[in-house]
């Protein structure tokens, strides 16, 4: 508490209990400095007069209490109620089927592919000169060329439709095949 | 109070109401600038608060002090919300107090007028000290401030009221106080 507050508190103690004329010299000096004699007397009289005022007893209306006040639920009842509610919901949830909904996208799926070519293939044709000797040429010439035997169906060479049994080439082919399988 | 806490007893709270309601009614009446209906409502509300907040009661302290702490806080809240109508609004004309009133009655009226013009904190301590006759320490407990602050507030409250009385009674206060 600072000095000012201390003075105020002390002055109030004096005001409540001591008349100006009964103050000690030191207190009187303090009062004169802080309040002045006239103000002190006035405030002292005010407090004395206030104390003598008769109190004003007032009659209050009867107390109206809410009905619920004082009615408490015992703990075991509360616990039982909570357990019952939990059990009830567990039973409901255990019997309910879980439905999984799958959503398919209907309609064509457009896929766009953007190919980026980062490799360039370049065909380089090199000219190559091959020098052949006479001997090699002679060796190549000495190799007999066997023409492949071709079997042309009769109907391709002739407009006349001939049975496979009557076709001499087909007969020859069948005979060779039989020989081959018999081997 | 212990009976209420232990057994939620209605007869006990009714007994507390019987004991303390006249004093509380008087306090609210003074603090709420003589609005009797509002004071009645505040008394009812206060006892309901006692029931609701009974667990906050400290048995090592005086019940009376605790109740007045609640009452004081209720007045503070209503003051903040501007629920209290100022005394000036209720009096038609302050300047023409009839001459035939007894001096004590006259002083009483002037005192109420000057009280109504005090700041809420100053008014609270003054009413508790001089009209409800609480000790300084009890007022400190009720208003939840230090003893020094209570004395300081009382000093300023007295000073302001004396200044107000000078304005209301410019001819001098000796005549007013001679009957006390």
CSV table of C-alpha atoms in Angstrom, one decimal:
chain,number,residue,atom,x,y,z
A,1,UNK,CA,0.0,0.0,0.0
A,2,UNK,CA,1.4,3.4,-0.9
A,3,UNK,CA,1.6,6.4,1.5
A,4,UNK,CA,-1.5,8.0,0.1
A,5,UNK,CA,-3.6,4.9,0.7
A,6,UNK,CA,-2.1,4.5,4.1
A,7,UNK,CA,-3.2,8.1,5.0
A,8,UNK,CA,-6.7,7.5,3.7
A,9,UNK,CA,-7.0,4.3,5.6
A,10,UNK,CA,-5.8,5.9,8.8
A,11,UNK,CA,-8.0,9.0,8.3
A,12,UNK,CA,-11.0,6.8,7.9
A,13,UNK,CA,-10.2,5.0,11.1
A,14,UNK,CA,-10.1,8.4,12.8
A,15,UNK,CA,-13.3,9.6,11.2
A,16,UNK,CA,-15.2,6.6,12.4
A,17,UNK,CA,-14.1,6.9,16.0
A,18,UNK,CA,-12.6,10.3,17.1
A,19,UNK,CA,-14.2,13.7,17.0
A,20,UNK,CA,-12.0,16.6,15.8
A,21,UNK,CA,-11.7,18.1,19.3
A,22,UNK,CA,-10.5,14.7,20.7
A,23,UNK,CA,-7.7,14.2,18.2
A,24,UNK,CA,-4.1,14.0,19.3
A,25,UNK,CA,-1.8,16.8,18.2
A,26,UNK,CA,-0.2,14.6,15.7
A,27,UNK,CA,-3.5,13.4,14.3
A,28,UNK,CA,-4.8,16.9,14.3
A,29,UNK,CA,-1.8,18.0,12.2
A,30,UNK,CA,-2.4,15.2,9.7
A,31,UNK,CA,-6.1,15.9,9.5
A,32,UNK,CA,-5.5,19.6,9.0
A,33,UNK,CA,-3.0,18.8,6.2
A,34,UNK,CA,-5.1,16.2,4.4
A,35,UNK,CA,-8.7,17.3,5.0
A,36,UNK,CA,-9.1,20.5,7.0
A,37,UNK,CA,-11.0,20.8,10.3
A,38,UNK,CA,-14.3,21.7,8.7
A,39,UNK,CA,-14.4,18.8,6.3
A,40,UNK,CA,-13.3,16.4,9.1
A,41,UNK,CA,-16.2,17.6,11.4
A,42,UNK,CA,-18.7,17.3,8.6
A,43,UNK,CA,-17.6,13.8,7.6
A,44,UNK,CA,-17.5,12.7,11.3
A,45,UNK,CA,-21.0,14.0,11.9
A,46,UNK,CA,-22.2,12.3,8.7
A,47,UNK,CA,-20.9,8.9,9.9
A,48,UNK,CA,-22.3,9.3,13.4
A,49,UNK,CA,-25.7,10.3,12.0
A,50,UNK,CA,-25.7,7.4,9.6
A,51,UNK,CA,-25.0,4.9,12.4
A,52,UNK,CA,-28.0,6.1,14.3
A,53,UNK,CA,-30.4,5.6,11.5
A,54,UNK,CA,-32.9,2.8,12.2
A,55,UNK,CA,-32.5,-0.2,10.0
A,56,UNK,CA,-35.2,-0.9,7.5
A,57,UNK,CA,-36.2,-4.5,7.8
A,58,UNK,CA,-37.9,-5.6,4.7
A,59,UNK,CA,-40.0,-8.7,4.4
A,60,UNK,CA,-39.0,-11.0,1.6
A,61,UNK,CA,-41.5,-13.1,-0.2
A,62,UNK,CA,-41.7,-16.8,0.6
A,63,UNK,CA,-39.0,-18.9,-1.0
A,64,UNK,CA,-40.2,-20.7,-4.2
A,65,UNK,CA,-38.0,-23.7,-4.8
A,66,UNK,CA,-37.9,-25.6,-8.1
A,67,UNK,CA,-39.5,-29.0,-7.8
A,68,UNK,CA,-36.5,-30.8,-9.3
A,69,UNK,CA,-34.1,-29.4,-6.7
A,70,UNK,CA,-33.1,-32.0,-4.2
A,71,UNK,CA,-34.2,-35.0,-6.3
A,72,UNK,CA,-31.1,-36.8,-7.3
A,73,UNK,CA,-30.7,-40.1,-9.1
A,74,UNK,CA,-28.6,-42.7,-7.2
A,75,UNK,CA,-25.3,-43.6,-8.8
A,76,UNK,CA,-26.2,-47.2,-9.4
A,77,UNK,CA,-29.3,-46.3,-11.3
A,78,UNK,CA,-27.4,-43.9,-13.5
A,79,UNK,CA,-24.8,-46.6,-14.2
A,80,UNK,CA,-27.5,-49.1,-15.0
A,81,UNK,CA,-29.3,-46.7,-17.3
A,82,UNK,CA,-26.0,-46.0,-19.3
A,83,UNK,CA,-25.3,-49.8,-19.5
A,84,UNK,CA,-28.8,-50.5,-20.8
A,85,UNK,CA,-28.5,-47.8,-23.5
A,86,UNK,CA,-25.1,-49.1,-24.6
A,87,UNK,CA,-26.4,-52.7,-24.7
A,88,UNK,CA,-29.4,-51.7,-26.7
A,89,UNK,CA,-27.3,-50.0,-29.4
A,90,UNK,CA,-24.8,-52.8,-29.5
A,91,UNK,CA,-27.7,-55.2,-30.2
A,92,UNK,CA,-29.0,-53.0,-33.0
A,93,UNK,CA,-25.7,-52.6,-34.6
A,94,UNK,CA,-24.8,-56.3,-34.5
A,95,UNK,CA,-28.0,-57.3,-36.5
A,96,UNK,CA,-27.8,-54.6,-39.1
A,97,UNK,CA,-26.2,-55.6,-42.4
A,98,UNK,CA,-23.5,-53.6,-43.8
A,99,UNK,CA,-24.1,-52.5,-47.3
A,100,UNK,CA,-21.2,-51.8,-49.5
A,101,UNK,CA,-22.0,-49.7,-52.5
A,102,UNK,CA,-19.7,-49.9,-55.4
A,103,UNK,CA,-19.9,-47.2,-58.0
A,104,UNK,CA,-18.8,-48.1,-61.5
A,105,UNK,CA,-18.2,-45.7,-64.1
A,106,UNK,CA,-20.3,-46.3,-67.1
A,107,UNK,CA,-19.3,-45.3,-70.6
A,108,UNK,CA,-16.2,-45.4,-72.8
A,109,UNK,CA,-12.9,-44.7,-71.3
A,110,UNK,CA,-10.8,-42.5,-73.5
A,111,UNK,CA,-7.2,-43.1,-73.2
A,112,UNK,CA,-5.0,-40.7,-75.0
A,113,UNK,CA,-1.4,-41.7,-75.5
A,114,UNK,CA,1.1,-39.2,-76.5
A,115,UNK,CA,4.2,-41.0,-77.9
A,116,UNK,CA,7.3,-39.0,-77.8
A,117,UNK,CA,10.0,-40.3,-80.1
A,118,UNK,CA,13.3,-39.6,-78.8
A,119,UNK,CA,15.3,-41.9,-81.0
A,120,UNK,CA,15.9,-41.4,-84.7
A,121,UNK,CA,16.6,-44.5,-86.7
A,122,UNK,CA,18.5,-43.7,-89.8
A,123,UNK,CA,19.2,-46.3,-92.4
A,124,UNK,CA,22.4,-45.7,-94.0
A,125,UNK,CA,23.0,-47.7,-97.2
A,126,UNK,CA,26.6,-48.2,-97.8
A,127,UNK,CA,27.8,-49.0,-101.1
A,128,UNK,CA,30.0,-52.1,-101.0
A,129,UNK,CA,32.1,-53.2,-103.9
A,130,UNK,CA,32.7,-56.9,-104.0
A,131,UNK,CA,35.5,-58.2,-106.1
A,132,UNK,CA,35.1,-61.7,-107.2
A,133,UNK,CA,37.9,-63.9,-108.4
A,134,UNK,CA,37.5,-66.3,-111.5
A,135,UNK,CA,37.9,-69.4,-109.3
A,136,UNK,CA,35.1,-68.3,-107.0
A,137,UNK,CA,32.9,-67.6,-109.9
A,138,UNK,CA,33.8,-71.0,-111.3
A,139,UNK,CA,32.8,-72.6,-108.0
A,140,UNK,CA,29.6,-70.9,-108.0
A,141,UNK,CA,28.8,-72.0,-111.5
A,142,UNK,CA,29.7,-75.6,-110.7
A,143,UNK,CA,27.0,-75.8,-108.0
A,144,UNK,CA,23.9,-77.5,-109.6
A,145,UNK,CA,20.7,-75.6,-109.3
A,146,UNK,CA,17.9,-78.0,-108.4
A,147,UNK,CA,14.6,-76.4,-109.2
A,148,UNK,CA,11.9,-76.9,-106.6
A,149,UNK,CA,9.2,-79.3,-107.7
A,150,UNK,CA,5.9,-77.6,-107.7
A,151,UNK,CA,2.6,-79.2,-107.5
A,152,UNK,CA,0.0,-77.1,-109.0
A,153,UNK,CA,-3.6,-78.2,-108.5
A,154,UNK,CA,-5.2,-79.1,-111.8
A,155,UNK,CA,-8.1,-76.7,-111.2
A,156,UNK,CA,-5.6,-73.8,-111.2
A,157,UNK,CA,-4.2,-74.6,-114.6
A,158,UNK,CA,-7.4,-75.8,-116.2
A,159,UNK,CA,-10.9,-74.6,-116.0
A,160,UNK,CA,-12.1,-78.2,-116.2
A,161,UNK,CA,-13.0,-79.5,-112.7
A,162,UNK,CA,-11.3,-82.8,-112.2
A,163,UNK,CA,-11.7,-85.0,-109.2
A,164,UNK,CA,-8.6,-85.4,-107.0
A,165,UNK,CA,-8.7,-89.2,-107.7
A,166,UNK,CA,-8.4,-88.6,-111.4
A,167,UNK,CA,-5.7,-86.0,-111.1
A,168,UNK,CA,-2.4,-87.6,-112.0
A,169,UNK,CA,-0.4,-85.0,-110.1
A,170,UNK,CA,-2.5,-85.5,-107.0
A,171,UNK,CA,-2.1,-89.2,-107.4
A,172,UNK,CA,1.6,-88.8,-107.6
A,173,UNK,CA,1.6,-86.6,-104.5
A,174,UNK,CA,-0.4,-89.0,-102.5
A,175,UNK,CA,1.9,-91.9,-103.5
A,176,UNK,CA,4.9,-90.0,-102.4
A,177,UNK,CA,3.3,-89.2,-99.1
A,178,UNK,CA,2.4,-92.8,-98.5
A,179,UNK,CA,6.0,-93.8,-99.2
A,180,UNK,CA,7.2,-91.1,-96.8
A,181,UNK,CA,4.9,-92.3,-94.0
A,182,UNK,CA,5.7,-95.9,-94.6
A,183,UNK,CA,9.4,-95.2,-94.2
B,1,UNK,CA,-25.8,-25.1,5.5
B,2,UNK,CA,-24.2,-28.4,6.2
B,3,UNK,CA,-27.6,-30.0,6.3
B,4,UNK,CA,-28.3,-28.6,2.8
B,5,UNK,CA,-25.1,-29.9,1.4
B,6,UNK,CA,-25.5,-33.3,3.0
B,7,UNK,CA,-29.2,-34.0,2.4
B,8,UNK,CA,-30.4,-31.5,-0.1
B,9,UNK,CA,-32.8,-30.4,2.6
B,10,UNK,CA,-35.6,-28.1,1.7
B,11,UNK,CA,-36.5,-27.3,5.3
B,12,UNK,CA,-32.9,-26.2,5.9
B,13,UNK,CA,-32.9,-23.8,3.0
B,14,UNK,CA,-36.3,-22.5,4.1
B,15,UNK,CA,-34.8,-21.9,7.5
B,16,UNK,CA,-31.8,-20.0,6.0
B,17,UNK,CA,-34.3,-17.9,4.0
B,18,UNK,CA,-36.2,-17.2,7.2
B,19,UNK,CA,-33.1,-16.1,9.0
B,20,UNK,CA,-31.3,-14.1,6.3
B,21,UNK,CA,-33.8,-12.9,3.8
B,22,UNK,CA,-34.9,-9.7,5.7
B,23,UNK,CA,-31.3,-8.5,5.9
B,24,UNK,CA,-30.6,-9.4,2.3
B,25,UNK,CA,-33.8,-7.8,1.2
B,26,UNK,CA,-32.7,-4.6,3.0
B,27,UNK,CA,-29.3,-4.8,1.4
B,28,UNK,CA,-30.7,-5.3,-2.1
B,29,UNK,CA,-33.3,-2.6,-1.5
B,30,UNK,CA,-30.5,0.0,-0.7
B,31,UNK,CA,-28.2,-1.2,-3.4
B,32,UNK,CA,-30.9,-1.3,-6.2
B,33,UNK,CA,-32.1,2.2,-5.4
B,34,UNK,CA,-35.3,1.2,-3.7
B,35,UNK,CA,-36.7,-1.0,-6.4
B,36,UNK,CA,-38.6,-3.4,-4.2
B,37,UNK,CA,-39.7,-5.8,-6.8
B,38,UNK,CA,-36.2,-6.2,-8.2
B,39,UNK,CA,-34.9,-6.7,-4.7
B,40,UNK,CA,-37.5,-9.5,-4.1
B,41,UNK,CA,-36.4,-11.2,-7.3
B,42,UNK,CA,-32.8,-10.9,-6.3
B,43,UNK,CA,-33.5,-12.5,-2.9
B,44,UNK,CA,-35.2,-15.4,-4.7
B,45,UNK,CA,-32.4,-15.7,-7.2
B,46,UNK,CA,-29.8,-15.6,-4.5
B,47,UNK,CA,-31.3,-18.6,-2.6
B,48,UNK,CA,-31.4,-20.6,-5.8
B,49,UNK,CA,-27.8,-19.7,-6.4
B,50,UNK,CA,-27.0,-21.0,-2.9
B,51,UNK,CA,-28.6,-24.3,-3.8
B,52,UNK,CA,-26.7,-24.5,-7.1
B,53,UNK,CA,-23.4,-23.5,-5.7
B,54,UNK,CA,-23.6,-25.2,-2.3
B,55,UNK,CA,-20.4,-27.2,-3.1
B,56,UNK,CA,-18.5,-23.9,-3.3
B,57,UNK,CA,-19.3,-23.0,0.3
B,58,UNK,CA,-16.3,-23.2,2.7
B,59,UNK,CA,-17.5,-24.4,6.1
B,60,UNK,CA,-14.5,-22.8,7.8
B,61,UNK,CA,-15.9,-19.3,6.8
B,62,UNK,CA,-19.0,-17.6,8.0
B,63,UNK,CA,-22.1,-18.4,6.0
B,64,UNK,CA,-23.3,-14.9,6.4
B,65,UNK,CA,-20.2,-13.5,4.7
B,66,UNK,CA,-20.5,-16.0,1.9
B,67,UNK,CA,-24.1,-15.1,1.2
B,68,UNK,CA,-23.3,-11.4,1.1
B,69,UNK,CA,-20.4,-12.1,-1.2
B,70,UNK,CA,-22.9,-13.6,-3.7
B,71,UNK,CA,-25.3,-10.7,-3.1
B,72,UNK,CA,-22.6,-8.2,-3.7
B,73,UNK,CA,-21.6,-9.9,-6.9
B,74,UNK,CA,-25.2,-9.9,-8.1
B,75,UNK,CA,-25.4,-6.2,-7.5
B,76,UNK,CA,-22.1,-5.6,-9.3
B,77,UNK,CA,-23.4,-7.6,-12.3
B,78,UNK,CA,-26.6,-5.7,-12.4
B,79,UNK,CA,-24.7,-2.4,-12.1
B,80,UNK,CA,-22.5,-3.4,-15.1
B,81,UNK,CA,-25.5,-4.3,-17.1
B,82,UNK,CA,-27.1,-1.0,-16.2
B,83,UNK,CA,-30.0,-2.9,-14.7
B,84,UNK,CA,-30.2,-0.5,-11.8
B,85,UNK,CA,-32.3,2.6,-12.3
B,86,UNK,CA,-30.6,5.6,-10.9
B,87,UNK,CA,-32.2,7.2,-7.9
B,88,UNK,CA,-32.6,10.5,-9.7
B,89,UNK,CA,-35.0,8.8,-12.1
B,90,UNK,CA,-37.3,7.8,-9.3
B,91,UNK,CA,-37.5,11.2,-7.6
B,92,UNK,CA,-39.6,13.8,-9.3
B,93,UNK,CA,-38.0,16.8,-7.8
B,94,UNK,CA,-35.0,16.8,-5.4
B,95,UNK,CA,-35.0,20.5,-4.8
B,96,UNK,CA,-38.3,20.8,-3.0
B,97,UNK,CA,-38.1,18.5,0.0
B,98,UNK,CA,-40.9,19.7,2.2
B,99,UNK,CA,-40.0,21.7,5.2
B,100,UNK,CA,-42.2,19.9,7.7
B,101,UNK,CA,-40.2,16.7,7.4
B,102,UNK,CA,-38.4,15.8,10.6
B,103,UNK,CA,-34.7,16.5,10.4
B,104,UNK,CA,-33.9,12.8,10.7
B,105,UNK,CA,-36.2,11.9,7.8
B,106,UNK,CA,-34.7,14.8,5.9
B,107,UNK,CA,-31.2,13.6,6.6
B,108,UNK,CA,-32.2,10.1,5.6
B,109,UNK,CA,-33.5,11.3,2.2
B,110,UNK,CA,-30.4,13.3,1.6
B,111,UNK,CA,-28.3,10.4,2.6
B,112,UNK,CA,-30.0,8.1,0.1
B,113,UNK,CA,-29.7,10.7,-2.6
B,114,UNK,CA,-26.0,11.1,-2.0
B,115,UNK,CA,-25.6,7.3,-1.8
B,116,UNK,CA,-27.2,6.8,-5.2
B,117,UNK,CA,-24.6,9.1,-6.7
B,118,UNK,CA,-21.6,7.1,-5.5
B,119,UNK,CA,-19.6,4.7,-7.6
B,120,UNK,CA,-20.7,1.1,-7.2
B,121,UNK,CA,-17.6,0.0,-5.3
B,122,UNK,CA,-17.8,2.9,-2.9
B,123,UNK,CA,-21.6,2.5,-2.4
B,124,UNK,CA,-21.1,-1.2,-1.6
B,125,UNK,CA,-18.6,-0.7,1.2
B,126,UNK,CA,-20.6,2.2,2.6
B,127,UNK,CA,-23.8,0.3,2.7
B,128,UNK,CA,-22.2,-2.8,4.2
B,129,UNK,CA,-20.3,-0.8,6.8
B,130,UNK,CA,-22.8,1.9,7.9
B,131,UNK,CA,-26.2,0.4,7.0
B,132,UNK,CA,-25.6,-3.3,7.4
B,133,UNK,CA,-23.0,-2.9,10.2
B,134,UNK,CA,-20.4,-5.4,9.0
B,135,UNK,CA,-16.9,-5.3,10.4
B,136,UNK,CA,-14.2,-4.0,8.1
B,137,UNK,CA,-12.6,-7.4,7.8
B,138,UNK,CA,-16.0,-8.9,6.9
B,139,UNK,CA,-16.4,-6.3,4.2
B,140,UNK,CA,-13.0,-7.2,2.9
B,141,UNK,CA,-14.0,-10.8,2.7
B,142,UNK,CA,-17.3,-10.0,1.0
B,143,UNK,CA,-15.9,-7.7,-1.6
B,144,UNK,CA,-12.8,-9.8,-2.0
B,145,UNK,CA,-10.4,-6.9,-1.6
B,146,UNK,CA,-7.8,-6.0,1.0
B,147,UNK,CA,-8.6,-4.3,4.3
B,148,UNK,CA,-6.6,-1.2,3.3
B,149,UNK,CA,-8.7,-1.0,0.1
B,150,UNK,CA,-11.9,-1.2,2.1
B,151,UNK,CA,-10.8,1.7,4.3
B,152,UNK,CA,-9.6,3.7,1.4
B,153,UNK,CA,-12.9,3.2,-0.4
B,154,UNK,CA,-14.9,4.1,2.7
B,155,UNK,CA,-12.8,7.3,3.1
B,156,UNK,CA,-13.6,8.4,-0.5
B,157,UNK,CA,-17.2,7.4,-0.1
B,158,UNK,CA,-17.6,9.5,3.0
B,159,UNK,CA,-15.8,12.4,1.4
B,160,UNK,CA,-18.0,12.3,-1.7
B,161,UNK,CA,-21.2,12.0,0.3
B,162,UNK,CA,-20.2,15.0,2.5
B,163,UNK,CA,-19.6,17.0,-0.7
B,164,UNK,CA,-23.0,16.0,-2.0
B,165,UNK,CA,-24.7,17.0,1.3
B,166,UNK,CA,-23.1,20.4,1.0
B,167,UNK,CA,-24.7,20.8,-2.4
B,168,UNK,CA,-28.1,19.6,-1.2
B,169,UNK,CA,-28.0,21.7,2.0
B,170,UNK,CA,-26.1,24.9,1.0
B,171,UNK,CA,-27.4,26.8,4.0
B,172,UNK,CA,-25.4,24.6,6.3
B,173,UNK,CA,-25.5,21.2,7.8
B,174,UNK,CA,-25.4,22.1,11.5
B,175,UNK,CA,-29.2,22.2,11.6
B,176,UNK,CA,-29.4,18.9,9.9
B,177,UNK,CA,-27.1,17.1,12.4
B,178,UNK,CA,-28.2,18.8,15.6
B,179,UNK,CA,-30.8,16.1,16.3
B,180,UNK,CA,-28.2,13.2,16.1
